Every structure is written in C-alpha cells, then in structure tokens.
Amino acid sequence: MSAYEVTLPVRFGQVDYAGIMFYPRFFENFHTVFEDMFSSRLGVRYMALLRERRLGFPMVRMETDFRKPFRFGDPMRLRLSCERIGRASITFRYRAVHGPETEPSAEALGTVVIINLDTFAKVPIPPDILAVLQDLHD
Amino acid sequence: MSAYEVTLPVRFGQVDYAGIMFYPRFFENFHTVFEDMFSSRLGVRYMALLRERRLGFPMVRMETDFRKPFRFGDPMRLRLSCERIGRASITFRYRAVHGPETEPSAEALGTVVIINLDTFAKVPIPPDILAVLQDLHD
Amino acid sequence: MSAYEVTLPVRFGQVDYAGIMFYPRFFENFHTVFEDMFSSRLGVRYMALLRERRLGFPMVRMETDFRKPFRFGDPMRLRLSCERIGRASITFRYRAVHGPETEPSAEALGTVVIINLDTFAKVPIPPDILAVLQDLHD
Amino acid sequence: MSAYEVTLPVRFGQVDYAGIMFYPRFFENFHTVFEDMFSSRLGVRYMALLRERRLGFPMVRMETDFRKPFRFGDPMRLRLSCERIGRASITFRYRAVHGPETEPSAEALGTVVIINLDTFAKVPIPPDILAVLQDLHD
C-alpha cells in the first residue's frame, strides 16, 4: 500500500499572535491523521477500538522537527507511515507538508504502545491491525 | 538560581476518553511554564517580548518521553531549565512530575530559535534574556 | 444564495471522558465555518481581513442550545446563515446537524461587531462584505 | 456561603492573532471553575462524579455576553454561582472579571442537566450536590 494522507487547512484557532501555527496544535493534527487512518484502512473507527475492543495507544516517545512555519489557511498535507513494528509498540512517521511541496515542513517519529484500557497492561498488536500497519509505508 | 517551576492541575478538557491526559495537551502546559518563566525571572511578560520587542521563539525541535500517564486532577509540577545556550538558539528541558514524586513522568528537550517577528530572521539572544537563561539550571 | 455549509467529523481530541463532544469545542467548529465562509463567498481569506484590512470581528453575544450530543466520528454538518445586519454588527445563526438529519442538534445565535484592529473602534460593514452577508440566508 | 471563585491568567495559547482571548477559550475557563467548585465545596473531584457515581452534566443552553476583551497575562477572576435549581437541571452564572475590577467583562448563564452516564437518562440532583448548590450564591 502506501502512506496514509489527509489534508487539513490551518485554522484561525491554531495560529498564534505571530500568525503561525502554535506548536502544540501540530500534535492535534498528527492525532487526526492517526485516527482517520484506522477508519480508512482498518474500516473500524478509532473510538470503537477504545470502547469496544478496550485498546489504547498511549504515546511513549515523540521526536519532532519543525522546519518551516505554517500560516493561517495553508493546506497541511499530513502523511502517516509506519517506521517500526514491535511486539506491543509501533513507531509512526508523521510528515506535515505545505500543500504543493514535496519536502516536509514538520516531521515526527512517534512511538505508541498498545495497552488494554481496563488493566493498562501492554498487549500484542492484534492481527487485523498488524496487517494494516505492514501496508502503511511509502 | 534554579529551575523554574509551576504546578498545574490536570483539567477535564485535557483528559481523553481513556481518562488520561491527551498527549498534545502536555505541550500546552510546557508552553505555560515557558511563558511564566519570563514574567517571573525577567520581569517582562512573554507577550511584551513579542509585541514590543518583536522577538519570537519558534520551536525547531522537540524530543519528548511520556513515562507515566496523568489523570484528571493530578497536580502536574512543571520544571523548566536551560540545557544549552547557542548564539540564536536555546535548548530547554521540561519535566512534568506527579505532585509528590521526584522522577519526571514526562520529560522533553525543546530547542527554540530567537527571531525578529517582522523579518523572521534569527537574532542573537539579547543580554537581559541571556542573563536569565544562565541562571535557569538545577 | 443560501446558507454556507461545511462538514467536520468529530475528532478524538474533541470528545471528553463521557465520549461526547466537550461543549467548548462546538465554538471552535462554529469559528471554522465562519472562517471558511469568507474564503468561499468573499474570495478573501479570513486572516487577510485581519492582517491587511485591519478588520476584527469580536463576538459580543452568543446564545447556544445543545439538544443532542455528538460522538466521535459523527459527521457534523455546520450551516452558517445571517440573521440580522446592523451598521457595525452582524448576527449569525450557526446550526450543527448530525450528518443525514434535518433538525439541528446544536444551534447558536452569535453577534459580532466589526472593529478596526489598530484602534478597536467600531467600523461600518464594508460594502463587499455586506454584499456577501445579504446573500447568506436560507 | 458565596459564589466560588478562581483566578486564571490568560495564556498565550488562548489569545488569537489580534492578541485577545479567542472566544471559544472562555468556555474552557468556565468549565475549569465548574470543576474546581466540586473539589472545593463538595470535597469530591469532578471526575469521581463521572467515573464512580456515573453522573454527567451536559450543557443544554448557554447565553454569553462578551463586554470587554481579555489580553495575554490579564488575570481573569472567574466567579461561579447558582441561579436556578430544577429537579434535574441547574442554571449557573459565570462571571469573568478583570483582576481588580468589580463588573464582569464576560458573563454567561449556563444550564446543565444531570444524567446517568450509562443510560444518558436524567436523574434528580443528589442530596449532597443539592446542598452545595443551595449555598452557591452571592
């Protein structure tokens, strides 16, 4: 398959007094592409994974480079791909690209673990999710 | 001097469906301790640096480890210290500690550059800010 | 013309511990449809009105009814129409409709004034904006 | 007793490009004083009401007047009082006052219903909460 991509325009409530995207807002967008990927590729809503299958995906480590600012209205193309698959952990690559460009203006590596939401204990990646992740690369 | 510290309780609007702090919200708190440090140590409001002195501090790189979740009401002690001072860049260490504990439950290294808000060009750290940063360590 | 409409799916970061949209998040969505209307109908980005034409649109009064909760993933159709046009004030109607339904699950009347961002003094509605507003009804 | 009050400084992430508090952020602060009131007056964390007692307090109607802007760093005194107590509904008054002033710069009347979080059915106000509400006035 390929990386999963959505485009989100930068909103007024996401820019700061300097007119550029306030850096904590990037992470909200990173989570949005993560959510949408499950609906699109797994065919299951992210919330159903939590509510019905009692799975959680807490972030344990994230490295982010911010190379070029985003301004109000800029279309942010968000690409999500899978960098590394462990037994109970997954490292994703997030790229935020200015609409027509090819090089990411912001880029992150984020590692989540999979847990049971009732016990907060780690669980192995379920097979249907594993299959989706194995296809989530450039 | 020493690291700068504020305590912020985790708010309902910061926790997610799983009842733990949604990870993008940590960065909002990291920015809060950063803002407050200027008021407290420099005696100048963060916004005055932007509006009157036309300085900006965009984040260029951030590495974050999330070790233990925060739940609603947990008092988050946020400690800010200065890790490295460059000519036009500064690396801060952010530690988020559960109230009575000593080890951080989340920890980040964030590097900002100092720019002129009109030109977006890098500028050297002004002397009064430099003096504050040199004292901002454990 | 007609009311302006966009559809936004409810995001994970917008729902609370109870699994329903946290009520302050509705207002972020209301602002989004307001922003988009200017790009779409006036052909001018909302931010350009602020930055270049020095116009601001602070909210002075808002009445909101929340009739039915929105859950993660629910598609929220947001309709914006103009209810009343004054000399320097405008009252908008915001309707948030569950995807396929016709009756709004949340509805607001919001009145903004138009100000000059340098003086914060009220200014009359500029003719090009007035023309757009006069067409913004069901 | 009296109204419940907390003071929150306006944060950088709450102001917009115009340098004033983005109006959706007021509602986050209104929820904060609501949360804190339960901890302080009832001696029970808001989240414990949801998680352990399975109570929810969805907002059903809110009227807000925004009279004077708040800027970064302004101390916002938030006062919460109880305006009307029904069988399963409560109307609160929220006042946001600039630090040393007496007249509110923003003011809201918000009506919540009390529901069971498992059934989403209305429930009568529990006696311990009723006692707190009866004391929550100026």
XYZ file of C-alpha atoms in Angstrom:
552
model
C 0.000 0.000 0.000
C 1.312 3.417 0.870
C 1.421 6.114 3.493
C -1.948 7.419 4.583
C -2.597 11.071 3.805
C -5.147 13.719 4.705
C -5.103 17.468 4.057
C -6.172 19.883 6.782
C -6.217 23.659 6.356
C -4.607 25.612 9.187
C -7.381 27.168 11.265
C -7.546 30.598 12.896
C -7.693 28.982 16.337
C -4.438 27.154 15.573
C -2.320 30.224 14.816
C -0.837 32.390 17.499
C -0.248 36.108 17.920
C 2.668 35.811 15.468
C 0.296 34.426 12.834
C 1.919 30.988 12.661
C 0.703 27.633 13.876
C 1.186 27.345 17.654
C 3.407 24.301 18.003
C 1.137 22.241 20.335
C -1.511 22.318 17.584
C 0.688 20.225 15.266
C 0.189 17.281 17.607
C -3.596 17.593 17.390
C -3.259 17.300 13.619
C -0.882 14.351 13.978
C -3.547 12.619 16.049
C -6.185 13.391 13.433
C -4.325 11.575 10.653
C -3.738 8.684 13.077
C -7.490 8.449 13.818
C -8.505 8.697 10.193
C -6.079 6.003 9.146
C -7.929 3.430 11.275
C -11.315 4.328 9.787
C -9.926 4.306 6.281
C -7.533 1.349 6.289
C -8.912 -0.908 9.043
C -12.548 0.028 8.432
C -13.011 0.479 12.172
C -13.444 3.798 13.939
C -10.617 4.676 16.309
C -13.166 5.148 19.085
C -14.556 1.631 18.526
C -11.067 0.255 19.191
C -11.159 2.004 22.552
C -14.791 1.493 23.523
C -15.479 -1.969 22.189
C -12.085 -3.639 21.967
C -10.700 -1.804 25.026
C -7.444 -0.968 23.237
C -5.455 2.175 23.953
C -2.465 3.653 22.133
C -0.622 5.958 24.538
C 2.314 7.874 23.082
C 5.561 6.993 24.864
C 8.126 8.921 22.843
C 7.962 11.579 20.197
C 10.715 13.422 18.321
C 9.603 16.335 16.202
C 11.399 18.707 13.850
C 9.702 21.931 12.884
C 11.428 23.268 9.779
C 9.133 25.875 8.303
C 6.120 27.632 9.818
C 2.534 27.102 8.725
C 0.277 30.133 8.407
C -3.487 30.505 8.531
C -5.133 28.873 5.549
C -2.053 26.957 4.429
C -3.155 23.490 3.362
C -1.261 20.978 5.527
C -0.831 17.607 3.880
C -0.335 15.075 6.652
C 1.269 11.774 5.772
C 1.369 8.858 8.196
C 3.581 5.846 7.668
C 4.807 3.019 9.844
C 8.514 3.039 10.640
C 8.937 0.117 13.007
C 6.654 -2.604 14.336
C 7.450 -4.206 17.684
C 5.507 -6.764 19.678
C 3.406 -4.242 21.590
C 4.794 -0.982 20.235
C 4.669 0.865 16.925
C 6.741 3.763 15.644
C 4.960 6.041 13.192
C 6.414 8.736 10.979
C 4.326 11.891 10.619
C 5.106 14.359 7.859
C 3.414 17.755 7.510
C 3.920 19.112 4.014
C 2.933 22.513 2.637
C 0.309 21.780 0.000
C 2.206 21.626 -3.292
C 5.687 20.916 -1.884
C 7.391 17.564 -1.508
C 9.710 18.077 1.470
C 8.007 18.017 4.890
C 7.976 21.319 6.796
C 7.483 19.412 10.033
C 8.279 15.779 10.709
C 7.893 13.497 13.723
C 8.655 9.982 14.853
C 6.149 8.870 17.452
C 6.148 5.587 19.332
C 2.958 4.266 20.880
C 2.400 1.131 22.913
C -0.782 -0.875 22.736
C -2.498 -1.434 26.051
C -5.655 -2.905 27.462
C -7.693 0.058 28.666
C -9.035 -1.805 31.707
C -5.696 -3.024 33.048
C -3.336 -0.565 31.294
C -1.137 -3.651 30.594
C 0.643 -3.966 27.252
C -0.941 -6.275 24.695
C 0.463 -7.690 21.455
C -0.643 -5.984 18.254
C -3.863 -7.701 17.109
C -3.548 -9.430 13.705
C -6.000 -7.193 11.826
C -4.182 -4.071 12.993
C -0.811 -5.652 12.239
C -1.878 -6.289 8.649
C -2.831 -2.637 8.222
C 0.456 -1.434 9.716
C 2.515 -3.688 7.442
C 0.975 -1.939 4.458
C 1.458 1.547 5.838
C 4.729 2.525 4.223
C 5.863 4.689 1.328
C 19.436 30.223 40.661
C 17.469 27.135 39.829
C 14.932 25.604 37.504
C 11.639 27.464 37.249
C 8.610 25.575 38.498
C 4.840 25.929 38.366
C 2.131 23.457 39.347
C -0.931 22.995 37.137
C -3.761 20.580 37.923
C -4.835 18.377 35.016
C -8.148 19.728 33.701
C -11.196 17.820 32.462
C -10.743 19.293 28.996
C -7.204 17.874 28.904
C -8.113 14.237 29.515
C -9.405 11.969 26.814
C -11.974 9.194 26.631
C -9.480 6.914 28.418
C -9.343 9.363 31.327
C -5.684 10.290 30.839
C -4.085 13.459 29.581
C -4.327 13.643 25.782
C -0.703 13.921 24.688
C -0.991 17.187 22.675
C -2.122 18.890 25.902
C 1.303 18.330 27.515
C 2.790 20.794 25.053
C 0.290 23.474 26.060
C 1.466 23.051 29.641
C 5.107 23.139 28.530
C 4.399 26.476 26.888
C 2.728 27.762 30.043
C 5.805 27.212 32.214
C 7.895 28.839 29.457
C 5.636 31.938 29.451
C 5.558 32.217 33.220
C 9.317 31.968 33.483
C 9.720 35.222 31.541
C 7.273 37.096 33.760
C 8.846 35.718 36.900
C 12.564 35.761 36.124
C 12.886 38.516 33.504
C 10.086 40.642 34.909
C 8.703 41.051 31.404
C 5.543 39.446 30.085
C 6.125 36.962 27.296
C 3.653 38.882 25.135
C 5.606 42.131 25.615
C 8.660 40.380 24.150
C 6.594 39.664 21.057
C 4.562 42.856 20.786
C 7.072 45.467 21.890
C 10.468 43.898 21.292
C 9.304 41.974 18.189
C 11.002 38.784 19.370
C 9.670 35.326 18.564
C 10.727 31.928 19.882
C 9.592 29.282 17.390
C 10.199 25.679 18.387
C 12.503 23.912 15.924
C 12.999 20.538 17.571
C 11.375 18.716 20.445
C 12.021 15.255 21.885
C 9.539 14.050 24.450
C 9.291 10.952 26.624
C 5.973 10.110 28.200
C 6.635 7.641 31.015
C 3.535 7.606 33.175
C 0.038 8.938 32.464
C -1.521 11.917 34.199
C -5.150 11.698 35.234
C -7.756 14.367 35.895
C -6.934 16.393 38.991
C -3.356 15.124 39.275
C -1.166 18.069 40.212
C 1.480 18.415 37.476
C 4.651 20.071 38.695
C 6.346 21.551 35.633
C 10.032 22.357 35.866
C 11.845 24.352 33.202
C 15.616 24.526 32.989
C 18.104 25.594 30.353
C 20.180 22.818 28.853
C 22.210 24.567 26.177
C 22.622 28.176 25.075
C 23.681 28.885 21.493
C 24.056 32.190 19.699
C 20.472 32.393 18.475
C 19.077 29.127 19.833
C 18.257 27.743 23.266
C 17.544 24.190 24.378
C 15.205 23.879 27.335
C 14.446 20.838 29.471
C 10.839 20.406 30.529
C 9.977 17.982 33.281
C 6.409 17.073 34.299
C 6.383 15.493 37.749
C 3.450 13.961 39.607
C 2.943 16.196 42.637
C 4.874 14.492 45.449
C 7.258 12.445 43.308
C 10.804 13.290 42.279
C 11.210 11.471 38.960
C 9.534 13.134 35.959
C 6.607 11.261 34.420
C 7.126 13.148 31.182
C 10.252 14.918 30.021
C 11.171 16.937 26.950
C 14.098 18.691 25.355
C 12.899 21.578 23.218
C 15.054 23.825 21.077
C 13.819 27.265 20.072
C 15.474 29.872 17.901
C 15.119 33.574 18.530
C 13.825 35.551 15.587
C 12.736 39.051 14.709
C 8.971 38.842 14.208
C 8.978 41.326 11.340
C 11.684 39.673 9.255
C 11.600 36.129 10.714
C 15.443 36.344 10.676
C 17.436 34.855 13.551
C 18.748 37.324 16.128
C 21.356 36.826 18.882
C 19.999 36.274 22.392
C 19.568 39.731 23.991
C 21.771 40.265 27.097
C 18.939 40.551 29.631
C 17.416 37.272 28.407
C 20.846 35.620 28.332
C 21.396 36.501 31.988
C 18.098 34.873 32.930
C 18.884 31.727 30.940
C 22.321 31.368 32.508
C 20.641 31.155 35.900
C 17.977 28.700 34.787
C 19.570 25.414 35.798
C 19.156 22.921 38.623
C -27.797 32.441 -2.357
C -28.043 30.220 0.650
C -26.543 29.322 3.980
C -22.891 28.310 3.896
C -22.179 24.732 4.917
C -19.165 22.608 5.784
C -18.979 19.125 7.280
C -16.447 18.342 10.001
C -16.098 14.920 11.621
C -15.936 14.955 15.423
C -12.311 14.345 16.456
C -10.949 12.272 19.331
C -9.465 15.408 20.889
C -12.916 16.997 20.912
C -14.708 14.302 22.918
C -14.479 14.060 26.663
C -14.281 11.232 29.160
C -18.009 10.599 28.580
C -17.337 10.069 24.874
C -19.309 13.123 23.719
C -18.140 16.415 22.296
C -16.869 18.678 25.089
C -19.088 21.748 24.786
C -16.294 24.372 24.371
C -15.226 22.514 21.204
C -18.510 23.393 19.456
C -17.408 27.026 19.397
C -14.156 26.120 17.647
C -16.222 24.463 14.927
C -18.545 27.477 14.758
C -15.498 29.646 14.125
C -14.292 27.272 11.422
C -17.446 27.613 9.340
C -17.247 31.400 9.856
C -13.635 31.462 8.546
C -14.389 29.235 5.588
C -17.385 31.320 4.565
C -15.121 34.327 3.916
C -12.725 32.323 1.730
C -15.565 30.732 -0.166
C -18.063 33.549 -0.592
C -15.889 36.691 -0.400
C -12.861 35.080 -2.036
C -10.673 36.573 0.694
C -9.009 34.626 3.475
C -10.285 35.499 6.943
C -6.707 36.195 8.016
C -6.231 38.687 5.170
C -9.173 40.671 6.529
C -7.295 40.930 9.814
C -3.745 41.345 8.583
C -4.236 43.503 5.516
C -7.549 45.251 6.046
C -7.107 45.501 9.847
C -10.663 44.296 10.492
C -11.633 42.285 13.545
C -14.892 40.524 14.370
C -15.082 40.064 18.149
C -18.062 38.111 19.437
C -20.203 40.214 21.769
C -23.120 37.905 22.492
C -23.829 34.253 21.871
C -26.849 32.109 22.747
C -26.451 28.396 22.225
C -28.775 25.432 22.576
C -27.288 21.960 22.771
C -30.056 19.480 22.018
C -28.363 16.178 21.234
C -24.784 15.066 21.858
C -22.205 14.463 19.140
C -19.953 11.420 19.438
C -16.531 10.667 17.973
C -16.679 10.272 14.233
C -20.171 11.731 13.850
C -20.175 13.946 10.782
C -21.197 17.447 11.918
C -22.803 19.499 9.169
C -22.307 23.128 10.109
C -24.574 25.715 8.487
C -23.939 29.428 8.790
C -26.539 31.999 7.862
C -27.003 35.682 8.534
C -29.883 36.581 10.813
C -29.597 40.343 11.211
C -27.333 43.006 9.707
C -26.733 46.209 11.673
C -24.465 49.130 10.893
C -21.377 47.704 12.603
C -22.778 44.436 13.955
C -23.938 41.167 12.445
C -25.931 38.328 13.990
C -25.182 34.903 12.591
C -27.098 31.665 13.051
C -24.991 28.532 13.455
C -26.610 25.129 13.092
C -24.822 21.849 13.835
C -26.703 18.963 12.232
C -25.986 15.240 12.553
C -24.991 14.120 9.065
C -28.205 12.816 7.489
C -30.703 14.634 9.741
C -32.514 17.895 9.052
C -33.084 19.327 12.543
C -30.014 20.890 14.190
C -28.651 19.104 17.273
C -26.993 22.329 18.393
C -27.883 25.855 17.363
C -26.477 29.278 18.178
C -27.121 32.932 17.519
C -23.868 34.867 17.671
C -23.473 38.615 17.322
C -20.144 40.103 16.297
C -19.155 43.731 15.887
C -16.721 44.888 13.232
C -13.775 46.847 14.554
C -10.554 48.378 13.353
C -7.796 46.213 14.823
C -5.490 49.180 15.444
C -7.966 51.355 17.313
C -10.520 48.703 18.405
C -13.185 51.255 17.307
C -16.332 50.022 15.551
C -16.422 50.435 11.792
C -19.356 50.156 9.352
C -19.628 46.885 7.417
C -17.553 47.299 4.236
C -19.649 47.051 1.023
C -18.034 43.851 -0.304
C -18.671 42.058 2.992
C -22.197 43.480 3.185
C -22.985 42.003 -0.221
C -21.848 38.571 0.915
C -23.876 38.772 4.117
C -27.033 39.784 2.280
C -26.811 36.556 0.311
C -26.123 34.392 3.338
C -29.607 33.177 4.185
C -31.628 30.009 3.716
C -21.958 30.649 51.560
C -20.966 32.574 48.483
C -20.025 32.332 44.852
C -16.985 30.167 44.116
C -14.022 31.988 42.627
C -10.732 31.100 40.988
C -8.256 33.321 39.166
C -6.656 32.136 35.920
C -4.143 34.192 33.931
C -4.838 34.395 30.213
C -2.356 32.132 28.412
C -0.517 32.677 25.133
C -2.317 29.688 23.599
C -5.663 31.334 24.446
C -5.089 34.604 22.589
C -5.505 34.944 18.864
C -3.729 36.829 16.124
C -5.399 40.036 17.373
C -3.848 39.476 20.801
C -7.144 38.958 22.614
C -8.684 35.838 24.079
C -10.193 33.685 21.320
C -13.840 33.407 22.344
C -14.049 29.562 22.447
C -11.354 29.632 25.145
C -13.684 31.423 27.589
C -15.770 28.269 27.774
C -12.751 26.171 28.732
C -12.197 28.559 31.644
C -15.889 28.406 32.567
C -15.567 24.638 32.775
C -12.469 24.958 34.944
C -14.237 26.958 37.649
C -17.118 24.444 37.460
C -14.704 21.524 38.013
C -12.861 23.229 40.839
C -16.074 24.099 42.642
C -16.865 20.397 43.105
C -13.443 19.625 44.556
C -13.574 22.629 46.819
C -17.180 22.710 48.017
C -18.290 19.073 47.691
C -14.888 17.606 48.523
C -15.236 15.259 45.563
C -13.303 15.502 42.332
C -15.435 16.241 39.281
C -14.004 13.163 37.590
C -15.035 10.943 40.513
C -18.639 12.067 39.968
C -18.347 10.786 36.400
C -16.258 7.661 36.934
C -17.587 6.388 40.242
C -21.057 7.861 40.556
C -21.728 7.734 36.793
C -23.115 11.276 36.761
C -22.780 13.585 33.786
C -23.581 17.286 33.467
C -24.099 18.079 29.779
C -24.680 21.731 28.913
C -28.061 22.251 27.287
C -28.233 26.033 26.931
C -25.729 28.825 27.343
C -26.111 32.586 26.885
C -22.929 34.596 26.974
C -22.143 38.293 26.808
C -18.605 39.355 25.987
C -18.228 43.000 27.046
C -14.509 43.715 27.152
C -11.588 41.736 25.720
C -9.016 39.884 27.793
C -5.376 40.114 26.759
C -2.424 37.834 27.403
C -1.458 37.844 31.076
C -4.635 39.558 32.273
C -5.723 37.842 35.477
C -9.252 36.524 34.913
C -11.256 36.189 38.099
C -13.920 33.582 37.443
C -16.955 33.542 39.717
C -19.488 30.727 39.664
C -22.859 30.995 41.332
C -26.098 29.084 41.115
C -29.012 30.944 39.553
C -31.785 28.361 39.469
C -32.155 24.788 40.726
C -34.630 22.480 38.995
C -35.327 18.799 39.582
C -32.687 17.507 37.169
C -31.313 20.785 35.825
C -29.216 23.616 37.209
C -28.576 27.098 35.834
C -25.197 28.562 36.729
C -23.996 32.123 36.345
C -20.380 32.544 35.231
C -18.685 35.913 35.566
C -15.233 36.685 34.193
C -13.831 39.805 35.855
C -10.599 41.645 35.042
C -8.447 41.271 38.141
C -9.086 44.413 40.193
C -12.453 45.386 38.679
C -15.921 44.638 40.012
C -18.065 44.491 36.867
C -17.731 41.309 34.795
C -16.138 41.694 31.355
C -17.820 38.497 30.237
C -20.860 36.831 31.749
C -22.789 33.671 30.999
C -25.853 31.773 32.115
C -25.386 28.070 31.514
C -27.953 25.347 32.114
C -26.855 21.751 32.607
C -28.945 18.656 33.145
C -27.830 15.802 35.352
C -27.778 12.437 33.652
C -26.745 8.875 34.326
C -23.707 8.271 32.126
C -24.673 4.677 31.349
C -28.239 5.381 30.243
C -27.977 9.113 29.412
C -31.344 9.433 31.277
C -31.975 12.459 33.501
C -31.595 11.901 37.233
C -32.680 14.100 40.163
C -29.960 16.190 41.790
C -28.377 14.040 44.526
C -28.805 15.495 48.054
C -25.109 16.187 48.716
C -24.795 18.120 45.454
C -28.072 19.931 46.116
C -26.740 21.157 49.463
C -23.636 22.569 47.791
C -25.677 24.299 45.085
C -28.032 25.899 47.625
C -25.018 27.599 49.176
C -23.529 28.736 45.879
C -24.897 32.260 45.624
C -23.616 35.785 46.197
